[in-house]
Short mmCIF file of C-alpha atoms in Angstrom, two decimals:
data_model
loop_
_atom_site.label_atom_id
_atom_site.label_comp_id
_atom_site.label_asym_id
_atom_site.label_seq_id
_atom_site.Cartn_x
_atom_site.Cartn_y
_atom_site.Cartn_z
CA MET A 1 22.98 -4.40 -20.63
CA ILE A 2 21.77 -2.56 -17.52
CA ARG A 3 23.55 0.74 -17.03
CA THR A 4 23.98 2.37 -13.62
CA LEU A 5 24.10 6.15 -13.53
CA VAL A 6 24.66 8.72 -10.82
CA ALA A 7 22.96 12.08 -10.78
CA ASP A 8 26.01 13.84 -12.20
CA THR A 9 26.48 11.41 -15.09
CA PRO A 10 26.05 13.08 -18.49
CA VAL A 11 23.54 11.24 -20.66
CA THR A 12 23.83 11.35 -24.41
CA SER A 13 20.92 11.43 -26.79
CA SER A 14 21.42 7.71 -27.45
CA VAL A 15 19.47 6.90 -24.28
CA ALA A 16 16.70 9.41 -24.93
CA VAL A 17 13.95 7.00 -25.81
CA PRO A 18 10.31 8.11 -26.12
CA GLY A 19 8.22 6.16 -23.67
CA THR A 20 10.59 5.99 -20.72
CA ALA A 21 9.27 5.76 -17.15
CA ALA A 22 11.17 6.57 -13.96
CA VAL A 23 10.31 4.37 -10.99
CA ILE A 24 11.31 6.01 -7.73
CA ALA A 25 12.76 3.97 -4.84
CA PRO A 26 11.77 0.43 -5.91
CA TYR A 27 13.17 -1.22 -2.77
CA ASP A 28 11.28 -4.47 -3.33
CA VAL A 29 10.66 -6.54 -6.46
CA SER A 30 8.76 -4.27 -8.83
CA PRO A 31 6.13 -5.31 -11.40
CA TYR A 32 6.60 -2.03 -13.29
CA PRO A 33 9.49 -2.96 -15.68
CA ARG A 34 7.60 -5.89 -17.16
CA ALA A 35 4.29 -4.00 -17.25
CA PHE A 36 5.74 -0.95 -19.01
CA ALA A 37 7.73 -3.18 -21.37
CA GLY A 38 4.43 -4.65 -22.53
CA HIS A 39 3.67 -1.20 -23.95
CA GLY A 40 7.13 -0.79 -25.48
CA TRP A 41 8.36 1.53 -22.72
CA LEU A 42 11.75 1.47 -21.00
CA THR A 43 12.08 1.90 -17.24
CA THR A 44 14.72 3.61 -15.13
CA ALA A 45 15.02 2.89 -11.42
CA VAL A 46 15.81 5.97 -9.34
CA MET A 47 17.48 4.73 -6.15
CA PRO A 48 18.34 7.27 -3.42
CA GLU A 49 21.86 6.81 -2.20
CA ALA A 50 22.19 5.05 1.15
CA ARG A 51 22.27 8.16 3.35
CA LEU A 52 18.90 9.29 1.95
CA ARG A 53 17.11 6.00 2.61
CA PRO A 54 15.34 4.73 5.73
CA LEU A 55 17.69 2.57 7.80
CA ALA A 56 15.98 -0.70 6.88
CA TYR A 57 16.59 -0.06 3.16
CA GLN A 58 20.16 1.24 3.28
CA ALA A 59 21.50 -2.15 2.24
CA ALA A 60 18.74 -2.84 -0.29
CA PRO A 61 20.14 -4.58 -3.39
CA ALA A 62 20.17 -2.98 -6.79
CA PRO A 63 16.76 -3.36 -8.44
CA SER A 64 16.41 -5.88 -11.25
CA GLY A 65 14.58 -5.67 -14.55
CA PHE A 66 15.24 -1.98 -15.24
CA ARG A 67 17.08 -0.68 -18.31
CA HIS A 68 18.96 1.90 -16.21
CA THR A 69 19.50 2.62 -12.54
CA LEU A 70 20.02 6.24 -11.50
CA VAL A 71 21.63 6.93 -8.12
CA HIS A 72 19.71 9.88 -6.67
CA ARG A 73 21.61 12.47 -4.66
CA THR A 74 19.79 15.74 -5.28
CA VAL A 75 16.49 16.57 -6.95
CA ARG A 76 18.12 19.11 -9.24
CA HIS A 77 20.62 16.70 -10.78
CA SER A 78 18.21 13.77 -10.97
CA VAL A 79 15.70 15.95 -12.81
CA GLN A 80 18.40 17.03 -15.26
CA VAL A 81 19.35 13.43 -16.03
CA LEU A 82 15.75 12.23 -16.35
CA ARG A 83 14.84 15.15 -18.59
CA THR A 84 17.74 14.30 -20.90
CA MET A 85 16.57 10.68 -20.98
CA GLY A 86 13.15 11.78 -22.21
CA VAL A 87 11.26 10.43 -19.19
CA ALA A 88 7.52 10.72 -19.79
CA ALA A 89 6.16 9.22 -16.56
CA VAL A 90 7.28 9.22 -12.93
CA VAL A 91 5.99 6.47 -10.65
CA ALA A 92 6.53 5.76 -6.94
CA GLY A 93 8.15 2.34 -6.66
CA SER A 94 7.37 2.03 -2.94
CA PRO A 95 5.70 4.05 -0.17
CA ALA A 96 9.11 5.54 0.58
CA GLY A 97 9.25 6.91 -2.97
CA ILE A 98 5.95 8.83 -3.04
CA GLU A 99 7.23 12.21 -1.91
CA LEU A 100 10.32 12.17 -4.16
CA ALA A 101 8.28 10.93 -7.14
CA GLU A 102 5.85 13.83 -6.79
CA ARG A 103 8.69 16.36 -6.54
CA ILE A 104 10.48 14.99 -9.60
CA ALA A 105 7.26 14.80 -11.64
CA TRP A 106 6.45 18.42 -10.74
CA HIS A 107 9.89 19.62 -11.88
CA LEU A 108 9.53 17.65 -15.12
CA ARG A 109 6.01 19.05 -15.62
CA LEU A 110 4.56 15.56 -15.84
CA PRO A 111 1.23 14.34 -14.42
CA GLY A 112 1.31 13.94 -10.67
CA ALA A 113 0.00 15.26 -7.39
CA ASP A 114 1.04 18.54 -5.79
CA PRO A 115 4.38 17.90 -4.00
CA ALA A 116 3.54 20.60 -1.45
CA SER A 117 0.97 18.23 0.05
CA SER A 118 2.79 14.90 -0.40
CA PRO A 119 2.27 13.68 3.20
CA LEU A 120 -1.45 13.56 2.49
CA ARG A 121 -0.79 10.59 0.22
CA PHE A 122 0.99 8.46 2.84
CA ASP A 123 0.82 9.92 6.39
CA ARG A 124 -2.20 8.52 8.28
CA GLY A 125 -2.15 11.25 10.91
CA ARG A 126 -2.06 14.10 8.40
CA GLN A 127 -4.84 12.42 6.43
CA ALA A 128 -7.10 12.12 9.47
CA GLU A 129 -6.58 15.78 10.33
CA LEU A 130 -7.49 16.98 6.83
CA LEU A 131 -10.45 14.62 6.43
CA SER A 132 -11.87 15.69 9.78
CA ARG A 133 -11.55 19.36 8.83
CA SER A 134 -13.31 18.53 5.56
CA GLY A 135 -16.25 17.02 7.43
CA MET A 136 -15.42 13.44 6.42
CA PRO A 137 -15.44 10.88 9.25
CA ALA A 138 -12.07 9.42 10.17
CA LEU A 139 -10.87 7.15 12.95
CA ARG A 140 -10.29 8.92 16.23
CA GLY A 141 -6.59 9.11 16.97
CA ILE A 142 -3.48 11.16 17.65
CA ARG A 143 -0.30 11.58 15.59
CA THR A 144 2.69 12.32 17.80
CA THR A 145 6.30 11.54 18.73
CA SER A 146 5.49 12.00 22.43
CA LEU A 147 4.50 9.03 24.56
CA ALA A 148 3.15 11.41 27.19
CA ASP A 149 0.82 13.02 24.66
CA ALA A 150 -0.38 9.63 23.41
CA VAL A 151 -1.11 8.38 26.93
CA ALA A 152 -2.85 11.65 27.82
CA TRP A 153 -5.08 11.35 24.74
CA ALA A 154 -5.98 7.76 25.60
CA SER A 155 -6.68 8.70 29.21
CA VAL A 156 -9.20 11.30 28.09
CA ARG A 157 -10.85 9.09 25.48
CA ARG A 158 -11.07 5.90 27.56
CA LEU A 159 -11.81 3.69 24.56
CA PRO A 160 -12.17 -0.12 24.81
CA GLY A 161 -9.14 -0.67 22.61
CA TYR A 162 -6.42 1.09 20.61
CA LEU A 163 -4.04 0.37 17.74
CA LEU A 164 -0.51 1.76 17.85
CA GLY A 165 1.46 1.92 14.61
CA PRO A 166 3.65 4.08 12.33
CA ALA A 167 2.14 7.28 10.99
CA VAL A 168 3.43 6.37 7.52
CA ALA A 169 1.15 3.85 5.81
CA GLY A 170 2.43 0.88 3.86
CA SER A 171 5.41 -0.12 5.98
CA PRO A 172 5.86 -3.76 7.03
CA VAL A 173 5.70 -2.68 10.69
CA ARG A 174 2.48 -4.17 12.03
CA PRO A 175 0.29 -2.18 14.44
CA ILE A 176 -0.02 -3.38 18.03
CA ALA A 177 -3.33 -3.71 19.85
CA CYS A 178 -3.42 -2.05 23.29
CA THR A 179 -6.12 -1.77 25.93
CA SER A 180 -4.45 0.36 28.61
CA ASP A 181 -1.95 3.13 29.28
CA LEU A 182 0.54 0.54 30.50
CA GLN A 183 0.34 -1.45 27.26
CA ILE A 184 0.74 1.70 25.18
CA SER A 185 3.81 2.69 27.21
CA ALA A 186 5.32 -0.80 26.94
CA ALA A 187 4.87 -0.98 23.16
CA TRP A 188 5.98 2.58 22.42
CA PRO A 189 9.85 2.35 22.35
CA ALA A 190 10.05 -0.66 20.03
CA MET A 191 7.31 0.68 17.76
CA ARG A 192 9.03 4.04 17.46
CA ARG A 193 12.37 2.41 16.54
CA ALA A 194 10.71 0.14 13.99
CA ALA A 195 8.76 3.02 12.44
CA ALA A 196 11.89 5.15 12.10
CA GLY A 197 13.83 2.24 10.62
CA TYR A 198 11.32 1.52 7.86
CA THR A 199 9.84 4.95 7.16
CA GLY A 200 12.44 7.49 8.28
CA SER A 201 9.79 9.10 10.53
CA GLN A 202 9.45 8.68 14.30
CA TYR A 203 5.82 9.80 14.27
CA LEU A 204 3.36 7.21 15.53
CA VAL A 205 -0.43 7.13 15.35
CA LEU A 206 -2.61 5.86 18.19
CA THR A 207 -6.18 5.22 17.01
CA GLU A 208 -9.35 3.59 18.19
CA ARG A 209 -9.50 -0.16 17.68
CA HIS A 210 -11.54 -1.77 14.90
CA SER A 211 -12.08 -5.48 14.35
CA THR A 212 -12.98 -5.54 10.65
CA GLN A 213 -11.17 -3.51 8.03
CA TYR A 214 -11.76 -3.06 4.30
CA THR A 215 -9.06 -2.62 1.67
CA VAL A 216 -9.94 -0.88 -1.59
CA HIS A 217 -7.52 -0.80 -4.53
CA SER A 218 -8.03 1.87 -7.15
CA ALA A 219 -6.47 3.32 -10.28
CA THR A 220 -6.75 7.02 -11.10
CA ARG A 221 -6.40 8.46 -14.59
CA PRO A 222 -7.64 11.61 -16.34
CA GLY A 223 -11.33 11.40 -17.19
CA PRO A 224 -13.01 12.70 -20.37
CA ASP A 225 -13.26 16.17 -18.81
CA GLY A 226 -9.62 16.14 -17.70
CA GLN A 227 -10.54 15.65 -14.04
CA PRO A 228 -9.19 12.65 -12.11
CA GLN A 229 -11.28 9.52 -12.57
CA HIS A 230 -10.99 7.02 -9.70
CA VAL A 231 -11.79 3.45 -10.73
CA ILE A 232 -12.14 0.78 -8.05
CA THR A 233 -10.37 -2.35 -9.26
CA ASP A 234 -10.95 -4.67 -6.28
CA THR A 235 -12.27 -4.53 -2.71
CA TRP A 236 -11.39 -6.83 0.21
CA VAL A 237 -12.76 -7.56 3.69
CA ASP A 238 -9.95 -7.95 6.25
CA SER A 239 -10.60 -9.99 9.39
CA CYS A 240 -8.25 -9.36 12.32
CA THR A 241 -7.15 -11.54 15.22
CA ALA A 242 -7.51 -10.61 18.89
CA ASP A 243 -4.09 -8.93 18.80
CA GLY A 244 -5.02 -6.69 15.86
CA GLN A 245 -3.23 -8.60 13.08
CA VAL A 246 -4.90 -9.29 9.73
CA ALA A 247 -5.50 -13.05 9.52
CA ARG A 248 -7.77 -13.36 6.50
CA THR A 249 -8.79 -11.18 3.56
CA ASP A 250 -11.80 -12.00 1.37
CA LEU A 251 -12.52 -10.53 -2.06
CA LEU A 252 -15.79 -8.61 -1.85
CA ALA A 253 -18.22 -9.00 -4.73
CA ALA A 254 -18.62 -5.75 -6.64
CA GLY A 255 -22.06 -4.23 -6.98
CA GLY A 256 -23.45 -4.93 -3.52
CA LEU A 257 -24.51 -2.22 -1.09
CA LEU A 258 -21.36 -2.53 1.04
CA ALA A 259 -19.05 -2.41 -1.99
CA ARG A 260 -20.85 0.67 -3.34
CA THR A 261 -20.65 2.40 0.05
CA LEU A 262 -16.92 1.70 0.36
CA SER A 263 -16.33 2.85 -3.24
CA LEU A 264 -18.10 6.13 -2.65
CA ARG A 265 -16.14 6.89 0.52
CA THR A 266 -12.89 5.91 -1.19
CA ARG A 267 -13.49 8.29 -4.09
CA GLN A 268 -14.33 11.09 -1.66
CA ALA A 269 -11.11 10.48 0.25
CA LEU A 270 -8.96 10.32 -2.91
CA ASP A 271 -10.36 13.67 -4.06
CA ALA A 272 -9.85 15.27 -0.66
CA LEU A 273 -6.26 14.02 -0.39
CA GLY A 274 -5.25 15.14 -3.88
CA VAL A 275 -4.70 11.80 -5.61
CA THR A 276 -4.60 12.66 -9.32
CA ALA A 277 -2.91 9.75 -11.12
CA GLY A 278 -1.85 6.18 -10.55
CA PRO A 279 -2.58 3.58 -7.90
CA ALA A 280 -3.92 3.96 -4.37
CA THR A 281 -4.67 1.56 -1.56
CA THR A 282 -7.38 2.81 0.79
CA ARG A 283 -8.16 1.13 4.08
CA LEU A 284 -11.48 1.78 5.78
CA ALA A 285 -13.26 0.57 8.91
CA TYR A 286 -16.31 1.14 11.04
CA GLY A 287 -15.49 2.69 14.39
CA ILE A 288 -16.74 1.77 17.83
CA ASP A 289 -19.78 4.03 17.40
CA GLU A 290 -20.73 2.43 14.08
CA GLY A 291 -24.40 2.88 14.87
CA ALA A 292 -24.00 6.65 14.62
CA GLY A 293 -24.74 6.56 10.89
CA GLU A 294 -21.47 8.18 9.77
CA GLY A 295 -20.56 5.34 7.46
CA PRO A 296 -17.12 3.84 6.91
CA LEU A 297 -14.14 5.70 8.36
CA VAL A 298 -10.90 6.22 6.45
CA VAL A 299 -7.98 4.45 8.16
CA SER A 300 -5.32 5.31 5.56
CA VAL A 301 -4.66 6.10 1.92
CA LEU A 302 -1.40 5.06 0.26
CA ALA A 303 -0.72 6.43 -3.22
CA ALA A 304 1.50 3.55 -4.31
CA LEU A 305 0.95 0.15 -5.87
CA ASP A 306 0.30 -2.62 -3.35
CA ALA A 307 1.46 -5.61 -5.34
CA ASN A 308 0.63 -8.83 -3.51
CA PRO A 309 0.45 -12.61 -4.04
CA ALA A 310 -3.29 -12.44 -4.77
CA ASP A 311 -2.77 -10.42 -7.95
CA GLY A 312 -2.15 -13.52 -10.04
CA ALA A 313 -5.27 -15.25 -8.71
CA LEU A 314 -7.31 -12.12 -9.31
CA ARG A 315 -6.08 -11.93 -12.90
CA THR A 316 -6.74 -15.63 -13.56
CA ALA A 317 -10.18 -15.59 -11.96
CA THR A 318 -11.54 -12.34 -13.34
CA GLY A 319 -9.40 -11.31 -16.30
CA ARG A 320 -8.56 -8.02 -14.58
CA ASP A 321 -4.88 -7.10 -14.30
CA ARG A 322 -4.51 -4.52 -11.54
CA VAL A 323 -1.02 -3.45 -12.63
CA ALA A 324 -2.24 -2.94 -16.20
CA ASP A 325 -5.15 -0.88 -14.90
CA VAL A 326 -2.71 1.28 -12.94
CA LEU A 327 -0.53 1.84 -16.01
CA ASP A 328 -3.54 3.36 -17.71
CA ALA A 329 -2.72 6.59 -15.86
CA TRP A 330 0.44 6.97 -17.94
CA VAL A 331 -0.11 4.70 -20.97
CA PRO A 332 -3.81 5.12 -21.82
CA SER A 333 -5.52 2.20 -23.50
CA PRO A 334 -8.79 2.26 -25.47
CA GLY A 335 -11.98 1.84 -23.50
CA ALA A 336 -12.92 2.44 -19.90
CA LEU A 337 -11.67 0.54 -16.89
CA VAL A 338 -14.29 -1.70 -15.31
CA GLN A 339 -14.76 -3.11 -11.86
CA THR A 340 -13.81 -6.69 -11.11
CA PRO A 341 -16.69 -9.05 -12.04
CA GLY A 342 -18.07 -11.33 -9.33
CA GLY A 343 -18.51 -15.08 -9.03
CA GLN A 344 -15.02 -16.14 -7.98
CA HIS A 345 -14.14 -16.34 -4.29
CA ILE A 346 -10.57 -15.36 -3.43
CA VAL A 347 -9.21 -15.49 0.11
CA ARG A 348 -5.78 -14.41 1.34
CA VAL A 349 -4.74 -16.28 4.48
CA ARG A 350 -2.01 -14.63 6.54
CA LEU A 351 -0.34 -17.00 8.97
CA PRO A 352 0.56 -15.68 12.43
CA HIS A 353 3.54 -13.32 12.46
CA GLY A 354 6.74 -15.31 12.98
CA LEU A 355 5.18 -18.65 12.05
CA VAL A 356 7.32 -20.33 9.40
CA LEU A 357 5.99 -23.48 7.78
CA ASP A 358 8.35 -26.44 7.59
CA PRO A 359 8.92 -28.00 4.13
CA ALA A 360 6.45 -30.82 4.77
CA ALA A 361 3.72 -28.35 5.77
CA VAL A 362 4.40 -26.21 2.68
CA HIS A 363 4.02 -29.29 0.50
CA VAL A 364 0.69 -30.10 2.16
CA VAL A 365 -0.56 -26.55 1.67
CA ARG A 366 0.41 -26.40 -2.00
CA ASP A 367 -1.53 -29.62 -2.66
CA LEU A 368 -4.79 -28.30 -1.24
CA PRO A 369 -7.40 -28.03 -4.05
CA THR A 370 -8.08 -24.29 -3.88
CA VAL A 371 -4.53 -23.01 -3.23
CA ALA A 372 -3.45 -20.59 -5.97
CA ALA A 373 -0.22 -19.26 -4.43
CA VAL A 374 2.03 -19.56 -1.39
CA SER A 375 4.52 -16.82 -0.63
CA ALA A 376 6.79 -15.78 2.23
CA ASP A 377 8.40 -12.43 2.99
CA HIS A 378 9.69 -10.44 5.95
CA GLY A 379 6.13 -10.17 7.24
CA GLY A 380 5.36 -13.89 7.28
CA THR A 381 3.64 -16.45 5.06
CA GLU A 382 0.58 -15.82 2.93
CA VAL A 383 -1.59 -18.39 1.15
CA VAL A 384 -4.02 -17.41 -1.61
CA LEU A 385 -7.14 -19.53 -2.10
CA SER A 386 -9.33 -19.24 -5.20
CA SER A 387 -12.46 -21.12 -6.24
CA ARG A 388 -16.06 -20.67 -7.29
CA ASN A 389 -16.96 -23.10 -4.49
CA ARG A 390 -16.99 -21.23 -1.17
CA ARG A 391 -17.26 -24.47 0.84
CA ALA A 392 -14.07 -25.79 -0.75
CA ILE A 393 -12.26 -22.60 0.22
CA GLU A 394 -13.54 -22.84 3.80
CA ALA A 395 -12.35 -26.44 4.09
CA ASP A 396 -8.86 -25.53 2.90
CA TYR A 397 -8.84 -22.45 5.14
CA GLN A 398 -9.53 -24.58 8.22
CA ALA A 399 -6.80 -27.02 7.21
CA ILE A 400 -4.24 -24.25 6.82
CA ARG A 401 -5.08 -22.55 10.09
CA ALA A 402 -4.81 -25.86 11.93
CA LEU A 403 -1.18 -26.31 10.90
CA ASN A 404 1.41 -26.31 13.67
CA GLY A 405 -1.35 -26.55 16.23
CA HIS A 406 -2.84 -23.14 15.41
CA ASP A 407 -6.49 -22.87 16.42
CA PRO A 408 -8.51 -21.92 13.30
CA THR A 409 -11.13 -20.24 15.45
CA ALA A 410 -8.69 -17.84 17.15
#
């Protein structure tokens, strides 16, 4: 039976079970309960009460799969309850839970990053400022709540294109491509409302535009010397449409020059931003002046698990389980983590925002030879293709993009 607690609820020793993990703010379906259960651990969901959540999550349903659910009201009382329960690991269940997870872990004296610098693990603007001060190249941009300041920055820079989006990484709010002061001004009000609704912050980031982006997933655990060891689990090449939306993501073979370059920059960024344990999703790009020799630029780092529909295909194709690798930070397993082996081509196809496939189209897509998964959420529809035959994937990709009259070359 699942038991719901509030922060003031006394907990008897009967629930104090060694190997209990607290998952903070799991607003979406979480893979953690099942993953921890595979190691014999129990999980407790810590859900901030409605007034402490971003507006978009105030009506979020109770999480499923957890042994207990704790209603969080204050850090002090939540820490008391979790300490009594014998919690041995604290994990962010969503981007919105990173800061609270780090604070609770610090009070419980459990592994975790320094809560005094929590924004460095999710705020793109703060990250760019620190990385630039550290001498590491980052995308040019401005973090602000002022439209006037954003327009003034763009007027001075006069770049060919810009991306406007929330300062907080990991939200479902998609960035908007802009090419002029007028477009920035027109997009600003709606973007600011959406950012506040999903992240609780009205800060926006206006950056230089980039056409190709790279996504690097990693797992950090203590190394043999006790220092954080960042292991790259999988790397992806993201191709964007003319309006700045990610349309296709290809798994990048490990071991090549590009993969090694992205891995090195990712590890440098994780060290600089204080990531010490658990998952991280790092996005990188080459800026407009990519011939300057500065290498890939850090777009964002998000110290939370980015579970996605491609995880199953990745596990089937390579034998690597990204969630299991992440758990290694709290439930160490024998042996060292390894990078994903090559040979299998995996492509994530993201249909245009707002495009919903009709039942007949979904049936057609699912019957394509290389389709491994089809999923839909608040951000749209995603199709995962997987095969050792690249030509077969390309054929299915063209078929999918042609649905509903969409031009596959756009």
